PDB file of C-alpha atoms in Angstrom:
ATOM      1  CA  MET A   1     -42.058 -51.665 -69.429  1.00 41.00           C
ATOM      2  CA  ALA A   2     -38.937 -51.529 -67.389  1.00 46.00           C
ATOM      3  CA  ALA A   3     -35.981 -52.824 -68.875  1.00 47.00           C
ATOM      4  CA  LEU A   4     -33.259 -54.759 -67.135  1.00 48.00           C
ATOM      5  CA  SER A   5     -29.581 -54.421 -68.300  1.00 48.00           C
ATOM      6  CA  THR A   6     -25.931 -55.771 -67.227  1.00 49.00           C
ATOM      7  CA  ILE A   7     -23.075 -53.452 -66.917  1.00 49.00           C
ATOM      8  CA  GLY A   8     -20.879 -52.513 -70.238  1.00 48.00           C
ATOM      9  CA  PRO A   9     -17.362 -51.337 -70.246  1.00 43.00           C
ATOM     10  CA  ARG A  10     -18.583 -48.063 -69.739  1.00 48.00           C
ATOM     11  CA  HIS A  11     -19.783 -49.315 -65.989  1.00 52.00           C
ATOM     12  CA  GLY A  12     -16.331 -51.042 -65.509  1.00 50.00           C
ATOM     13  CA  GLY A  13     -16.768 -54.881 -66.636  1.00 57.00           C
ATOM     14  CA  CYS A  14     -17.320 -57.470 -64.418  1.00 62.00           C
ATOM     15  CA  GLY A  15     -14.428 -59.244 -61.987  1.00 61.00           C
ATOM     16  CA  SER A  16     -14.097 -62.810 -61.117  1.00 58.00           C
ATOM     17  CA  ASN A  17     -11.973 -64.795 -58.370  1.00 62.00           C
ATOM     18  CA  ARG A  18     -11.251 -68.074 -56.893  1.00 58.00           C
ATOM     19  CA  ILE A  19     -13.752 -68.982 -54.144  1.00 55.00           C
ATOM     20  CA  SER A  20     -11.933 -71.852 -52.718  1.00 55.00           C
ATOM     21  CA  ALA A  21      -8.995 -74.063 -53.217  1.00 50.00           C
ATOM     22  CA  ASP A  22      -9.499 -76.414 -49.974  1.00 53.00           C
ATOM     23  CA  TRP A  23     -11.436 -79.448 -51.944  1.00 51.00           C
ATOM     24  CA  PRO A  24     -10.669 -81.434 -55.166  1.00 53.00           C
ATOM     25  CA  GLY A  25     -12.848 -79.115 -57.285  1.00 59.00           C
ATOM     26  CA  ALA A  26     -12.974 -75.605 -57.859  1.00 61.00           C
ATOM     27  CA  ILE A  27     -15.159 -73.359 -57.446  1.00 71.00           C
ATOM     28  CA  ALA A  28     -14.851 -69.504 -58.984  1.00 78.00           C
ATOM     29  CA  GLY A  29     -17.158 -66.109 -58.691  1.00 81.00           C
ATOM     30  CA  VAL A  30     -18.013 -63.951 -61.510  1.00 85.00           C
ATOM     31  CA  SER A  31     -19.956 -60.649 -60.431  1.00 87.00           C
ATOM     32  CA  PHE A  32     -21.398 -58.177 -61.558  1.00 88.00           C
ATOM     33  CA  THR A  33     -24.085 -55.026 -61.759  1.00 89.00           C
ATOM     34  CA  ALA A  34     -27.047 -55.050 -63.219  1.00 86.00           C
ATOM     35  CA  TYR A  35     -29.633 -52.199 -64.048  1.00 85.00           C
ATOM     36  CA  LEU A  36     -33.547 -51.921 -63.489  1.00 81.00           C
ATOM     37  CA  GLU A  37     -33.938 -48.352 -64.826  1.00 83.00           C
ATOM     38  CA  ARG A  38     -31.742 -46.429 -62.085  1.00 84.00           C
ATOM     39  CA  ALA A  39     -31.950 -49.229 -59.731  1.00 87.00           C
ATOM     40  CA  LYS A  40     -28.639 -51.081 -58.863  1.00 87.00           C
ATOM     41  CA  ILE A  41     -28.802 -55.009 -58.643  1.00 87.00           C
ATOM     42  CA  PRO A  42     -25.145 -56.339 -57.922  1.00 89.00           C
ATOM     43  CA  ILE A  43     -25.149 -60.018 -59.259  1.00 88.00           C
ATOM     44  CA  GLN A  44     -22.533 -63.026 -57.735  1.00 84.00           C
ATOM     45  CA  ILE A  45     -22.526 -66.059 -59.377  1.00 82.00           C
ATOM     46  CA  ASP A  46     -20.769 -68.684 -58.089  1.00 78.00           C
ATOM     47  CA  ILE A  47     -19.200 -71.481 -60.490  1.00 78.00           C
ATOM     48  CA  GLY A  48     -18.665 -75.304 -59.868  1.00 76.00           C
ATOM     49  CA  PHE A  49     -16.068 -77.070 -61.302  1.00 78.00           C
ATOM     50  CA  GLY A  50     -15.877 -81.211 -61.151  1.00 82.00           C
ATOM     51  CA  ASP A  51     -18.578 -81.742 -58.564  1.00 86.00           C
ATOM     52  CA  ALA A  52     -19.690 -85.155 -58.187  1.00 90.00           C
ATOM     53  CA  VAL A  53     -23.434 -84.451 -59.566  1.00 93.00           C
ATOM     54  CA  THR A  54     -25.661 -87.386 -58.685  1.00 94.00           C
ATOM     55  CA  PRO A  55     -27.994 -88.511 -60.779  1.00 94.00           C
ATOM     56  CA  PRO A  56     -26.543 -86.820 -64.011  1.00 94.00           C
ATOM     57  CA  PRO A  57     -27.943 -83.107 -63.857  1.00 92.00           C
ATOM     58  CA  VAL A  58     -31.877 -82.284 -65.192  1.00 89.00           C
ATOM     59  CA  GLU A  59     -33.186 -79.888 -67.256  1.00 94.00           C
ATOM     60  CA  ASN A  60     -35.357 -77.138 -65.763  1.00 93.00           C
ATOM     61  CA  ASN A  61     -37.055 -73.539 -66.615  1.00 95.00           C
ATOM     62  CA  TYR A  62     -35.225 -70.660 -64.571  1.00 90.00           C
ATOM     63  CA  PRO A  63     -38.219 -68.433 -63.309  1.00 90.00           C
ATOM     64  CA  THR A  64     -38.185 -64.846 -64.453  1.00 89.00           C
ATOM     65  CA  LEU A  65     -39.763 -61.659 -62.843  1.00 80.00           C
ATOM     66  CA  LEU A  66     -40.584 -59.483 -65.816  1.00 80.00           C
ATOM     67  CA  GLY A  67     -42.712 -61.935 -67.946  1.00 83.00           C
ATOM     68  CA  SER A  68     -40.051 -63.248 -70.202  1.00 87.00           C
ATOM     69  CA  THR A  69     -39.377 -66.040 -71.987  1.00 92.00           C
ATOM     70  CA  ALA A  70     -38.069 -68.461 -68.983  1.00 93.00           C
ATOM     71  CA  PRO A  71     -34.045 -70.206 -69.848  1.00 94.00           C
ATOM     72  CA  ARG A  72     -34.047 -73.958 -70.077  1.00 95.00           C
ATOM     73  CA  LEU A  73     -30.655 -74.719 -67.779  1.00 91.00           C
ATOM     74  CA  LEU A  74     -29.153 -77.671 -66.793  1.00 90.00           C
ATOM     75  CA  THR A  75     -29.453 -77.738 -63.001  1.00 90.00           C
ATOM     76  CA  TYR A  76     -28.576 -79.732 -60.309  1.00 89.00           C
ATOM     77  CA  PRO A  77     -30.933 -82.620 -58.817  1.00 93.00           C
ATOM     78  CA  ARG A  78     -31.869 -82.175 -55.744  1.00 92.00           C
ATOM     79  CA  GLU A  79     -30.329 -85.159 -54.206  1.00 95.00           C
ATOM     80  CA  THR A  80     -26.813 -83.928 -54.841  1.00 95.00           C
ATOM     81  CA  VAL A  81     -28.036 -80.321 -53.633  1.00 94.00           C
ATOM     82  CA  VAL A  82     -28.930 -82.386 -50.268  1.00 96.00           C
ATOM     83  CA  ALA A  83     -25.818 -84.084 -49.643  1.00 97.00           C
ATOM     84  CA  GLU A  84     -23.708 -80.857 -50.651  1.00 94.00           C
ATOM     85  CA  LYS A  85     -25.257 -79.210 -47.934  1.00 96.00           C
ATOM     86  CA  LEU A  86     -24.755 -82.400 -45.709  1.00 97.00           C
ATOM     87  CA  GLU A  87     -21.354 -82.852 -46.424  1.00 96.00           C
ATOM     88  CA  ALA A  88     -20.514 -78.882 -45.386  1.00 94.00           C
ATOM     89  CA  MET A  89     -22.609 -79.861 -41.982  1.00 96.00           C
ATOM     90  CA  VAL A  90     -20.013 -82.573 -41.703  1.00 96.00           C
ATOM     91  CA  LYS A  91     -17.117 -80.891 -42.549  1.00 95.00           C
ATOM     92  CA  LEU A  92     -17.495 -77.572 -40.601  1.00 95.00           C
ATOM     93  CA  GLY A  93     -18.797 -79.117 -37.581  1.00 96.00           C
ATOM     94  CA  ILE A  94     -19.365 -76.625 -34.249  1.00 96.00           C
ATOM     95  CA  ALA A  95     -18.292 -74.113 -36.249  1.00 96.00           C
ATOM     96  CA  ASN A  96     -20.855 -74.300 -38.677  1.00 96.00           C
ATOM     97  CA  SER A  97     -22.843 -70.603 -38.831  1.00 96.00           C
ATOM     98  CA  ARG A  98     -24.493 -71.108 -42.279  1.00 95.00           C
ATOM     99  CA  MET A  99     -28.471 -71.793 -41.563  1.00 97.00           C
ATOM    100  CA  LYS A 100     -29.495 -70.892 -44.687  1.00 96.00           C
ATOM    101  CA  ASP A 101     -28.144 -74.585 -45.377  1.00 96.00           C
ATOM    102  CA  PHE A 102     -30.343 -75.897 -42.252  1.00 98.00           C
ATOM    103  CA  TYR A 103     -33.762 -73.829 -43.052  1.00 97.00           C
ATOM    104  CA  ASP A 104     -33.280 -75.400 -46.470  1.00 96.00           C
ATOM    105  CA  MET A 105     -32.990 -79.109 -45.679  1.00 96.00           C
ATOM    106  CA  GLU A 106     -36.101 -78.662 -43.624  1.00 96.00           C
ATOM    107  CA  VAL A 107     -38.036 -76.941 -46.168  1.00 95.00           C
ATOM    108  CA  LEU A 108     -36.611 -80.085 -48.698  1.00 94.00           C
ATOM    109  CA  CYS A 109     -37.757 -82.990 -46.013  1.00 94.00           C
ATOM    110  CA  ARG A 110     -41.070 -81.122 -45.841  1.00 93.00           C
ATOM    111  CA  THR A 111     -41.805 -80.878 -49.420  1.00 93.00           C
ATOM    112  CA  LEU A 112     -40.199 -83.183 -52.138  1.00 90.00           C
ATOM    113  CA  SER A 113     -40.242 -86.941 -52.293  1.00 94.00           C
ATOM    114  CA  SER A 114     -37.180 -88.496 -52.357  1.00 94.00           C
ATOM    115  CA  ASP A 115     -35.716 -91.911 -53.465  1.00 95.00           C
ATOM    116  CA  GLY A 116     -33.492 -94.014 -50.763  1.00 97.00           C
ATOM    117  CA  LYS A 117     -31.423 -95.191 -53.119  1.00 97.00           C
ATOM    118  CA  SER A 118     -30.306 -92.146 -55.143  1.00 97.00           C
ATOM    119  CA  LEU A 119     -29.536 -89.941 -52.187  1.00 97.00           C
ATOM    120  CA  ARG A 120     -27.689 -92.339 -50.551  1.00 97.00           C
ATOM    121  CA  ASP A 121     -25.441 -93.061 -53.771  1.00 97.00           C
ATOM    122  CA  ALA A 122     -25.272 -89.181 -54.219  1.00 97.00           C
ATOM    123  CA  PHE A 123     -24.015 -88.517 -50.245  1.00 97.00           C
ATOM    124  CA  HIS A 124     -21.558 -91.461 -51.230  1.00 96.00           C
ATOM    125  CA  ASN A 125     -20.302 -89.868 -54.186  1.00 96.00           C
ATOM    126  CA  THR A 126     -20.309 -86.054 -53.401  1.00 95.00           C
ATOM    127  CA  PHE A 127     -18.327 -87.362 -49.841  1.00 96.00           C
ATOM    128  CA  LYS A 128     -15.637 -89.156 -51.492  1.00 94.00           C
ATOM    129  CA  ARG A 129     -15.174 -86.379 -54.003  1.00 93.00           C
ATOM    130  CA  ARG A 130     -14.683 -84.083 -51.667  1.00 91.00           C
ATOM    131  CA  GLY A 131     -12.188 -85.837 -49.315  1.00 92.00           C
ATOM    132  CA  THR A 132     -14.641 -85.955 -46.343  1.00 95.00           C
ATOM    133  CA  GLU A 133     -15.386 -89.210 -43.834  1.00 94.00           C
ATOM    134  CA  LEU A 134     -19.223 -89.822 -43.432  1.00 93.00           C
ATOM    135  CA  PRO A 135     -19.486 -90.004 -39.391  1.00 90.00           C
ATOM    136  CA  LEU A 136     -18.867 -93.428 -37.943  1.00 88.00           C
ATOM    137  CA  ASP A 137     -22.180 -93.885 -36.333  1.00 88.00           C
ATOM    138  CA  GLY A 138     -23.662 -91.725 -39.077  1.00 87.00           C
ATOM    139  CA  THR A 139     -24.712 -89.057 -37.251  1.00 94.00           C
ATOM    140  CA  PRO A 140     -23.354 -85.636 -38.015  1.00 95.00           C
ATOM    141  CA  LEU A 141     -22.317 -83.582 -34.920  1.00 96.00           C
ATOM    142  CA  ALA A 142     -25.306 -80.922 -36.405  1.00 97.00           C
ATOM    143  CA  PHE A 143     -27.842 -83.634 -35.625  1.00 97.00           C
ATOM    144  CA  THR A 144     -26.484 -83.711 -31.664  1.00 97.00           C
ATOM    145  CA  LEU A 145     -27.197 -82.147 -28.673  1.00 96.00           C
ATOM    146  CA  ASP A 146     -24.112 -80.961 -28.695  1.00 97.00           C
ATOM    147  CA  PHE A 147     -24.974 -78.993 -31.840  1.00 97.00           C
ATOM    148  CA  TYR A 148     -28.412 -77.833 -31.164  1.00 97.00           C
ATOM    149  CA  GLU A 149     -28.519 -76.783 -27.591  1.00 97.00           C
ATOM    150  CA  ASP A 150     -25.302 -74.897 -28.238  1.00 97.00           C
ATOM    151  CA  VAL A 151     -25.770 -71.072 -27.035  1.00 97.00           C
ATOM    152  CA  ASN A 152     -24.042 -69.674 -30.103  1.00 97.00           C
ATOM    153  CA  LYS A 153     -26.147 -71.568 -32.939  1.00 98.00           C
ATOM    154  CA  ILE A 154     -29.575 -71.053 -30.906  1.00 98.00           C
ATOM    155  CA  ARG A 155     -28.703 -67.211 -31.650  1.00 98.00           C
ATOM    156  CA  GLN A 156     -27.416 -67.483 -35.222  1.00 98.00           C
ATOM    157  CA  TRP A 157     -30.913 -69.600 -36.025  1.00 98.00           C
ATOM    158  CA  ILE A 158     -32.414 -66.756 -33.866  1.00 98.00           C
ATOM    159  CA  ALA A 159     -30.406 -63.927 -35.709  1.00 98.00           C
ATOM    160  CA  PHE A 160     -31.394 -65.348 -39.464  1.00 97.00           C
ATOM    161  CA  SER A 161     -35.190 -66.183 -38.761  1.00 97.00           C
ATOM    162  CA  GLU A 162     -35.709 -62.466 -37.851  1.00 97.00           C
ATOM    163  CA  LYS A 163     -33.793 -61.305 -40.653  1.00 96.00           C
ATOM    164  CA  ASN A 164     -36.063 -63.185 -42.776  1.00 96.00           C
ATOM    165  CA  ARG A 165     -38.923 -63.452 -40.802  1.00 93.00           C
ATOM    166  CA  SER A 166     -40.970 -62.564 -44.430  1.00 94.00           C
ATOM    167  CA  TYR A 167     -40.781 -66.531 -45.410  1.00 92.00           C
ATOM    168  CA  VAL A 168     -38.820 -68.093 -42.831  1.00 95.00           C
ATOM    169  CA  GLU A 169     -42.015 -69.458 -40.050  1.00 91.00           C
ATOM    170  CA  PRO A 170     -41.134 -69.576 -36.318  1.00 92.00           C
ATOM    171  CA  ILE A 171     -39.493 -72.651 -35.175  1.00 95.00           C
ATOM    172  CA  GLU A 172     -37.260 -73.789 -32.199  1.00 97.00           C
ATOM    173  CA  PHE A 173     -33.578 -74.886 -33.461  1.00 98.00           C
ATOM    174  CA  LYS A 174     -34.030 -78.079 -31.615  1.00 97.00           C
ATOM    175  CA  THR A 175     -37.584 -79.105 -33.933  1.00 97.00           C
ATOM    176  CA  LEU A 176     -36.205 -77.930 -37.052  1.00 97.00           C
ATOM    177  CA  VAL A 177     -32.878 -80.204 -36.531  1.00 98.00           C
ATOM    178  CA  ALA A 178     -35.184 -83.543 -35.626  1.00 97.00           C
ATOM    179  CA  HIS A 179     -36.825 -83.123 -38.892  1.00 96.00           C
ATOM    180  CA  ILE A 180     -33.485 -83.004 -40.403  1.00 97.00           C
ATOM    181  CA  ALA A 181     -32.052 -85.730 -38.847  1.00 97.00           C
ATOM    182  CA  LYS A 182     -35.374 -88.008 -38.933  1.00 96.00           C
ATOM    183  CA  PHE A 183     -34.549 -87.757 -42.923  1.00 97.00           C
ATOM    184  CA  LEU A 184     -30.986 -87.831 -43.041  1.00 97.00           C
ATOM    185  CA  VAL A 185     -29.556 -90.152 -40.411  1.00 96.00           C
ATOM    186  CA  PRO A 186     -30.494 -93.196 -42.268  1.00 96.00           C
ATOM    187  CA  VAL A 187     -29.271 -92.451 -45.514  1.00 97.00           C
ATOM    188  CA  THR A 188     -25.902 -91.142 -43.973  1.00 96.00           C
ATOM    189  CA  SER A 189     -25.804 -94.547 -41.713  1.00 96.00           C
ATOM    190  CA  ALA A 190     -26.292 -96.495 -44.839  1.00 96.00           C
ATOM    191  CA  ALA A 191     -23.567 -94.542 -47.389  1.00 95.00           C
ATOM    192  CA  ARG A 192     -21.160 -94.576 -44.107  1.00 95.00           C
ATOM    193  CA  ARG A 193     -21.682 -98.505 -43.944  1.00 94.00           C
ATOM    194  CA  ASN A 194     -21.427 -98.830 -47.772  1.00 93.00           C
ATOM    195  CA  VAL A 195     -24.864-100.526 -47.854  1.00 95.00           C
ATOM    196  CA  THR A 196     -27.924 -99.832 -50.259  1.00 94.00           C
ATOM    197  CA  PHE A 197     -31.150 -98.073 -49.212  1.00 97.00           C
ATOM    198  CA  THR A 198     -34.204 -98.390 -50.829  1.00 96.00           C
ATOM    199  CA  LYS A 199     -36.717 -96.866 -48.631  1.00 98.00           C
ATOM    200  CA  THR A 200     -38.567 -93.761 -50.232  1.00 97.00           C
ATOM    201  CA  TRP A 201     -39.656 -90.723 -48.134  1.00 97.00           C
ATOM    202  CA  LYS A 202     -42.600 -88.941 -49.068  1.00 96.00           C
ATOM    203  CA  PRO A 203     -42.883 -84.810 -47.927  1.00 95.00           C
ATOM    204  CA  GLY A 204     -42.596 -84.802 -43.860  1.00 93.00           C
ATOM    205  CA  GLY A 205     -41.841 -88.476 -43.587  1.00 94.00           C
ATOM    206  CA  PRO A 206     -41.287 -90.847 -42.863  1.00 95.00           C
ATOM    207  CA  TRP A 207     -39.028 -93.321 -44.832  1.00 97.00           C
ATOM    208  CA  SER A 208     -40.956 -96.200 -45.561  1.00 96.00           C
TER     209      SER A 208
END
């Protein structure tokens, strides 16, 4: 069986760099090369410090490809994953070209159950930690007609879909955004108004 190894001194070591310094935490990147026999596999690991993780981290098995024992790691709860992607959508506004985040959000709202209180708390804590204001009316620009009918956004979504057609199902960008908005806007609105939100989301919705 082929063995996977990582670089050693003879390969030049590994590199690290500061990725972001524009918010109250820090993100560092560590990059190195793994070898599967003669195949080179570049790997980058992004490391965040000071994030508001809500609820606390959970232990999960990290899947392996070669039948090795799966390492058990502390991982972000899905509520914080959603909150951080939403915060990026709000902060970037019309400049947002991160189509993978839209894809991820749609998959999450279609396949997972969510507790409204935990998700609302994650939104509140993440936005507060990163110094980003929640939209006044609870609806991010990314979920409005000005965004999902923007010609450049449609082109970006089509390009992303075609590049990743092996796992991205064909769907119009405005339809995808509508699915996400149905999931997130009620919670975003509650977090903005600083009120409780106790509904439950089942895969595909709606909140009940």
